[in-house]
């Protein structure tokens, strides 16, 4: 089954039909959000499939096969696929029939919608009950409305990229993995869609929701925006730390097993300092930090370089897993840095049941990220991504 399955309770979006015209992570992730909760998401595709089906990597042994693109699999669970050829009258008629039973239309490109026979203004007049969720690079209006984008452009033009990178500023900003720029657009689109659904439930009216990927990134600049708006300070990127106007102390420490932990020591916090000192002393690593002079905040701040050196040695004599659990047990804000491939084995994610075993189109199963939230009223299980033109009737 490619549609989500609700195995307990009743999903509040189960009766909602969504037509999706999307082929970037922003629009596709938005459709996935509501599809994973149990809505009927109909993904309309051209005869050759959407662009994301042609982006690798692919399942081993299926390179170039649009049904085995892992990029497509990542953003298209819980949907059905309907190939609609906009070049034919039959295709345009089929799209009209799909749209007639939809409550929500997700659209990334109004030109694609026009080829299918609809203009936005006319569609709003014809279907005042329809929620049209437009997710575009720069919005539907303004001087940049026809510009194209990418994840890198979204992050750079929105300002986020200035905060991503390393302490060494001879290295240019680094784009983080995971399509973060697109994901920000999807987060804003998802929130906007939920609000529009609430409004529609209360009034019966649909609306046009105009989500700009650029604006979603521009307002998500973390500390960069308030620092610039108020003291006119420009933040500088730092390795594994929030960008700040002035450098802060490193917070990533290598452990004896080659793995890393993150520990932000705030010397001004007496309780955290006392807890850390006790921990170091238990292992015979406190050295001169037991000197009463270090009880004075100003003194230990002046000796910060020495404190940092002892901390580096302290963590190097332990493995990361031990440091993580012992630090947490003592109430210190410390965590292990997991590589991507470590996540399925992460104890916390396993306890939450975050990863699910999802059936694939080949009859086996694979680990797949589950829902980012859990509900007491209902329990949905995401359905697998569909083959090209795999329709609801074929999955029943």
Coordinates of C-alpha atoms in Angstrom, one line a residue:
X1 CA 0.0 0.0 0.0
X2 CA 1.3 3.4 -0.9
X3 CA -1.3 5.3 1.2
X4 CA -0.8 5.8 4.9
X5 CA -2.5 3.3 7.2
X6 CA -4.1 4.5 10.4
X7 CA -3.9 1.5 12.8
X8 CA -5.5 3.1 15.8
X9 CA -8.0 5.9 16.3
X10 CA -9.2 8.2 13.5
X11 CA -7.1 10.7 11.6
X12 CA -8.6 14.2 11.4
X13 CA -7.3 14.5 7.8
X14 CA -8.5 11.1 6.6
X15 CA -11.4 12.6 4.6
X16 CA -9.2 15.2 2.9
X17 CA -8.1 14.8 -0.7
X18 CA -5.0 16.6 -1.9
X19 CA -3.8 17.0 -5.5
X20 CA -0.1 17.6 -5.6
X21 CA 1.8 19.3 -8.5
X22 CA 5.2 19.3 -7.0
X23 CA 8.7 18.0 -7.8
X24 CA 11.0 19.7 -5.4
X25 CA 11.6 18.8 -1.7
X26 CA 9.6 21.8 -0.5
X27 CA 6.3 20.9 -2.2
X28 CA 6.8 17.2 -2.0
X29 CA 7.7 17.3 1.7
X30 CA 4.5 19.3 2.4
X31 CA 2.4 16.7 0.6
X32 CA 4.2 14.0 2.5
X33 CA 3.4 15.6 5.9
X34 CA -0.4 15.5 5.3
X35 CA -0.2 12.2 3.5
X36 CA 1.6 10.5 6.3
X37 CA -1.2 11.5 8.6
X38 CA -3.8 9.7 6.5
X39 CA -5.0 12.2 3.8
X40 CA -5.5 11.0 0.3
X41 CA -2.6 12.6 -1.6
X42 CA -2.8 12.3 -5.4
X43 CA 0.6 13.1 -6.9
X44 CA 0.1 14.2 -10.5
X45 CA 3.1 13.4 -12.7
X46 CA 4.0 14.0 -16.4
X47 CA 4.5 10.8 -18.5
X48 CA 8.2 10.7 -17.7
X49 CA 7.7 11.2 -14.0
X50 CA 8.5 14.2 -11.8
X51 CA 12.0 15.6 -11.7
X52 CA 12.7 14.0 -8.3
X53 CA 12.4 10.5 -9.8
X54 CA 15.4 11.3 -11.9
X55 CA 17.7 12.4 -9.0
X56 CA 20.0 9.9 -7.4
X57 CA 21.2 8.0 -5.5
X58 CA 19.2 5.0 -6.6
X59 CA 18.6 1.6 -5.0
X60 CA 21.7 -0.5 -5.7
X61 CA 21.2 -2.4 -9.0
X62 CA 18.4 0.0 -10.2
X63 CA 20.5 3.0 -11.2
X64 CA 18.5 5.4 -13.4
X65 CA 15.2 3.7 -12.7
X66 CA 12.6 6.4 -11.7
X67 CA 10.8 4.0 -9.4
X68 CA 14.0 3.4 -7.4
X69 CA 15.2 7.0 -6.7
X70 CA 16.0 7.4 -3.1
X71 CA 15.5 11.2 -3.5
X72 CA 12.0 10.4 -4.6
X73 CA 11.4 7.9 -1.9
X74 CA 12.5 10.4 0.8
X75 CA 9.8 12.9 0.0
X76 CA 6.9 10.9 -1.4
X77 CA 5.6 8.4 1.1
X78 CA 1.9 7.9 1.5
X79 CA 0.9 9.1 -1.9
X80 CA -0.6 7.7 -5.1
X81 CA 0.8 8.5 -8.5
X82 CA -1.4 9.6 -11.5
X83 CA 0.4 10.3 -14.8
X84 CA -1.5 13.1 -16.5
X85 CA -0.3 14.2 -19.9
X86 CA -1.0 18.0 -20.1
X87 CA -0.4 17.9 -23.9
X88 CA -3.6 15.9 -24.5
X89 CA -7.3 16.8 -24.0
X90 CA -7.8 13.4 -22.3
X91 CA -5.0 14.3 -19.8
X92 CA -6.5 17.8 -19.1
X93 CA -9.9 16.2 -18.6
X94 CA -8.5 13.7 -16.2
X95 CA -6.8 16.4 -14.2
X96 CA -10.1 18.3 -14.0
X97 CA -11.8 15.3 -12.6
X98 CA -9.1 14.8 -10.0
X99 CA -9.2 18.5 -9.0
X100 CA -13.0 18.4 -8.7
X101 CA -12.8 16.1 -5.7
X102 CA -9.9 17.8 -4.0
X103 CA -10.0 20.1 -1.0
X104 CA -6.3 21.1 -1.3
X105 CA -4.1 21.8 -4.3
X106 CA -0.3 22.0 -3.8
X107 CA 1.3 23.7 -6.7
X108 CA 4.9 24.7 -7.3
X109 CA 4.7 26.0 -10.8
X110 CA 1.7 27.9 -12.1
X111 CA 2.9 27.3 -15.7
X112 CA 2.4 23.6 -15.2
X113 CA -1.1 24.3 -13.8
X114 CA -1.8 26.5 -16.8
X115 CA -0.8 23.7 -19.2
X116 CA -3.3 21.5 -17.4
X117 CA -6.0 24.1 -18.2
X118 CA -6.2 26.3 -15.1
X119 CA -5.2 29.9 -14.2
X120 CA -4.9 30.7 -10.5
X121 CA -7.3 33.7 -10.5
X122 CA -10.0 31.8 -12.4
X123 CA -9.6 28.7 -10.3
X124 CA -10.1 30.8 -7.1
X125 CA -13.3 32.1 -8.6
X126 CA -14.5 28.7 -9.8
X127 CA -13.6 26.9 -6.5
X128 CA -13.9 29.3 -3.6
X129 CA -13.8 26.3 -1.2
X130 CA -10.4 25.1 -2.5
X131 CA -7.2 25.7 -0.6
X132 CA -4.5 26.5 -3.1
X133 CA -1.1 26.1 -1.5
X134 CA 1.5 27.7 -3.7
X135 CA 5.1 26.9 -2.8
X136 CA 7.5 28.7 -5.1
X137 CA 11.2 29.9 -4.9
X138 CA 10.3 33.6 -4.4
X139 CA 6.6 33.9 -4.1
X140 CA 3.9 34.7 -6.7
X141 CA 4.5 38.4 -6.8
X142 CA 7.5 40.8 -6.8
X143 CA 10.5 41.3 -9.0
X144 CA 12.0 37.9 -8.4
X145 CA 8.8 35.9 -8.8
X146 CA 10.1 34.2 -12.0
X147 CA 13.5 33.3 -10.7
X148 CA 14.5 29.7 -10.2
X149 CA 16.3 28.4 -7.2
X150 CA 18.1 25.5 -5.6
X151 CA 18.7 24.5 -2.0
X152 CA 22.1 26.3 -2.1
X153 CA 20.5 29.5 -3.5
X154 CA 17.7 29.4 -1.0
X155 CA 20.2 29.2 1.9
X156 CA 22.5 31.9 0.5
X157 CA 19.9 34.4 -0.6
X158 CA 18.0 34.0 2.6
X159 CA 21.2 34.7 4.6
X160 CA 21.3 31.3 6.4
X161 CA 24.5 30.2 4.6
X162 CA 26.5 33.0 6.3
X163 CA 26.1 31.2 9.6
X164 CA 27.0 27.7 8.2
X165 CA 30.7 26.6 8.3
X166 CA 33.8 26.6 10.4
X167 CA 35.9 28.8 12.6
X168 CA 38.5 29.1 9.8
X169 CA 37.0 31.8 7.7
X170 CA 39.4 31.1 4.8
X171 CA 37.0 28.2 4.2
X172 CA 33.9 29.5 2.4
X173 CA 30.4 28.9 3.9
X174 CA 29.4 25.3 3.8
X175 CA 25.9 24.1 2.7
X176 CA 24.5 21.7 5.3
X177 CA 23.1 18.4 4.0
X178 CA 19.5 17.4 4.0
X179 CA 18.0 20.1 1.8
X180 CA 17.7 22.4 4.7
X181 CA 16.6 25.4 2.6
X182 CA 13.8 23.4 1.0
X183 CA 12.8 21.9 4.3
X184 CA 12.3 25.4 5.8
X185 CA 9.9 26.2 2.9
X186 CA 8.1 22.9 3.6
X187 CA 7.8 23.8 7.3
X188 CA 6.2 27.1 6.6
X189 CA 4.0 25.6 4.0
X190 CA 2.8 22.9 6.4
X191 CA 2.0 25.4 9.1
X192 CA 0.1 27.6 6.6
X193 CA -1.8 24.6 5.3
X194 CA -3.0 23.6 8.7
X195 CA -4.2 27.1 9.5
X196 CA -6.0 27.2 6.1
X197 CA -7.7 23.9 6.9
X198 CA -8.9 25.2 10.3
X199 CA -10.2 28.4 8.5
X200 CA -11.9 26.2 5.9
X201 CA -13.5 24.1 8.6
X202 CA -14.9 27.1 10.4
X203 CA -16.1 29.1 7.4
X204 CA -16.2 26.7 4.4
X205 CA -14.0 29.0 2.5
X206 CA -10.7 28.1 0.8
X207 CA -7.9 30.5 0.0
X208 CA -4.7 31.1 -1.9
X209 CA -1.7 30.6 0.4
X210 CA 1.5 32.0 -1.1
X211 CA 4.6 30.5 0.5
X212 CA 8.0 31.8 -0.7
X213 CA 11.0 29.6 -0.1
X214 CA 13.2 32.6 0.0
X215 CA 11.1 34.4 2.6
X216 CA 10.9 31.2 4.7
X217 CA 14.7 31.2 4.8
X218 CA 15.1 34.9 5.3
X219 CA 13.1 35.0 8.5
X220 CA 14.8 31.9 9.9
X221 CA 18.3 33.4 10.3
X222 CA 18.5 32.4 14.0
X223 CA 20.6 35.1 15.9
X224 CA 21.7 36.8 12.7
X225 CA 18.5 38.8 12.3
X226 CA 18.2 40.3 15.9
X227 CA 21.9 41.0 16.1
X228 CA 21.7 42.9 12.8
X229 CA 18.4 44.7 13.5
X230 CA 19.3 46.0 17.0
X231 CA 23.0 46.5 17.6
X232 CA 23.8 46.3 13.8
X233 CA 26.3 43.5 14.5
X234 CA 27.1 40.8 11.8
X235 CA 27.4 37.3 13.2
X236 CA 30.4 35.1 12.2
X237 CA 30.1 31.3 11.5
X238 CA 31.7 28.9 14.0
X239 CA 32.4 25.2 14.0
X240 CA 29.5 23.3 15.5
X241 CA 28.3 26.4 17.4
X242 CA 25.8 29.2 16.9
X243 CA 27.1 32.1 14.8
X244 CA 27.9 35.0 17.0
X245 CA 29.3 38.5 16.6
X246 CA 32.3 37.5 18.7
X247 CA 33.9 34.0 18.8
X248 CA 32.8 31.7 21.6
X249 CA 34.7 28.7 23.0
X250 CA 34.7 25.4 21.1
X251 CA 32.1 22.9 22.3
X252 CA 33.0 19.8 20.4
X253 CA 35.4 17.3 22.1
X254 CA 36.9 14.2 20.7
X255 CA 36.7 11.1 22.8
X256 CA 39.1 8.1 23.2
X257 CA 37.1 6.0 20.6
X258 CA 37.4 8.7 17.9
X259 CA 33.8 9.8 18.3
X260 CA 32.8 13.3 19.4
X261 CA 30.5 14.8 22.1
X262 CA 29.0 18.3 22.3
X263 CA 29.4 20.1 25.6
X264 CA 28.8 23.8 26.0
X265 CA 30.5 24.8 29.3
X266 CA 29.2 28.0 30.7
X267 CA 31.8 29.0 33.3
X268 CA 29.4 31.5 34.9
X269 CA 27.0 28.7 36.0
X270 CA 28.1 27.6 39.4
X271 CA 26.1 24.4 39.6
X272 CA 27.3 23.1 36.2
X273 CA 30.9 24.0 37.2
X274 CA 30.6 22.2 40.5
X275 CA 29.0 19.1 38.8
X276 CA 31.8 19.0 36.2
X277 CA 34.5 19.4 38.8
X278 CA 33.1 16.5 40.9
X279 CA 33.0 14.3 37.8
X280 CA 36.6 15.1 36.8
X281 CA 37.7 14.6 40.4
X282 CA 36.0 11.2 40.5
X283 CA 38.3 10.1 37.6
X284 CA 41.4 11.8 39.1
X285 CA 41.4 14.5 36.4
X286 CA 40.5 17.7 38.2
X287 CA 44.2 18.6 38.7
X288 CA 44.5 22.2 39.9
X289 CA 40.9 23.0 39.2
X290 CA 40.2 22.0 42.8
X291 CA 42.1 25.1 43.9
X292 CA 39.7 27.4 45.8
X293 CA 40.7 30.3 43.4
X294 CA 38.5 28.6 40.7
X295 CA 35.4 29.2 42.8
X296 CA 35.6 32.7 41.6
X297 CA 33.9 33.1 38.3
X298 CA 36.2 35.9 37.0
X299 CA 39.2 33.8 37.9
X300 CA 38.1 30.7 36.0
X301 CA 37.1 32.8 33.0
X302 CA 40.6 34.3 33.0
X303 CA 42.0 30.7 33.1
X304 CA 39.6 29.5 30.4
X305 CA 42.4 28.2 28.1
X306 CA 43.8 26.0 30.8
X307 CA 40.3 24.7 31.7
X308 CA 39.6 23.9 28.1
X309 CA 42.9 21.9 27.8
X310 CA 42.1 19.8 30.8
X311 CA 38.6 19.2 29.4
X312 CA 40.0 17.9 26.2
X313 CA 42.2 15.4 28.0
X314 CA 39.3 14.5 30.3
X315 CA 37.1 13.5 27.4
X316 CA 40.0 11.8 25.5
X317 CA 40.4 9.1 28.3
X318 CA 36.7 8.0 27.9
X319 CA 34.6 6.8 25.0
X320 CA 31.7 8.9 23.7
X321 CA 29.0 6.6 24.9
X322 CA 30.2 6.6 28.4
X323 CA 30.6 10.4 28.4
X324 CA 27.1 10.9 27.0
X325 CA 25.4 8.7 29.6
X326 CA 27.5 9.8 32.6
X327 CA 27.1 13.4 31.7
X328 CA 23.4 13.1 31.3
X329 CA 23.2 11.2 34.6
X330 CA 24.9 14.0 36.4
X331 CA 22.5 16.6 34.8
X332 CA 25.0 18.2 32.4
X333 CA 23.9 19.3 28.9
X334 CA 26.0 16.9 26.9
X335 CA 25.3 14.8 23.9
X336 CA 27.0 12.4 21.4
X337 CA 27.5 13.6 17.9
X338 CA 25.9 10.9 15.7
X339 CA 26.9 10.5 12.0
X340 CA 24.0 9.9 9.7
X341 CA 24.6 6.2 9.6
X342 CA 24.5 6.0 13.4
X343 CA 20.9 7.3 13.6
X344 CA 19.0 4.0 13.1
X345 CA 20.9 2.6 16.1
X346 CA 20.4 5.7 18.3
X347 CA 19.0 4.6 21.6
X348 CA 16.6 7.5 21.9
X349 CA 15.2 7.2 18.4
X350 CA 14.8 3.4 18.9
X351 CA 12.8 4.0 22.1
X352 CA 10.5 6.4 20.3
X353 CA 10.1 4.0 17.4
X354 CA 11.0 6.7 15.0
X355 CA 12.3 4.5 12.2
X356 CA 9.8 2.1 10.7
X357 CA 10.2 -1.0 8.5
X358 CA 8.6 0.1 5.3
X359 CA 7.7 -2.3 2.5
X360 CA 9.3 -1.5 -0.8
X361 CA 8.0 -1.9 -4.3
X362 CA 10.3 -4.9 -4.7
X363 CA 8.6 -6.9 -1.9
X364 CA 11.2 -6.5 0.8
X365 CA 11.5 -3.8 3.4
X366 CA 13.8 -0.9 4.4
X367 CA 14.3 1.4 7.3
X368 CA 12.4 4.6 6.8
X369 CA 12.0 7.8 9.0
X370 CA 8.6 7.7 10.6
X371 CA 6.5 10.6 11.8
X372 CA 8.3 13.5 13.6
X373 CA 5.5 13.6 16.2
X374 CA 3.2 11.1 17.9
X375 CA -0.5 11.5 18.8
X376 CA -2.6 9.9 21.5
X377 CA -5.8 10.1 19.4
X378 CA -4.6 8.2 16.4
X379 CA -1.6 6.3 15.1
X380 CA -0.8 6.5 11.4
X381 CA 1.8 4.4 9.6
X382 CA 3.4 6.0 6.5
X383 CA 2.8 4.1 3.2
X384 CA 5.5 3.4 0.8
X385 CA 6.4 5.8 -2.1
X386 CA 4.4 4.8 -5.3
X387 CA 5.7 3.5 -8.6
X388 CA 5.1 5.9 -11.5
X389 CA 1.4 5.9 -12.2
X390 CA 0.6 3.6 -9.3
X391 CA -3.0 4.6 -8.6
X392 CA -5.2 4.0 -5.7
X393 CA -7.2 1.2 -7.3
X394 CA -4.0 -0.7 -7.8
X395 CA -3.2 -0.5 -4.1
X396 CA -6.5 -1.5 -2.7

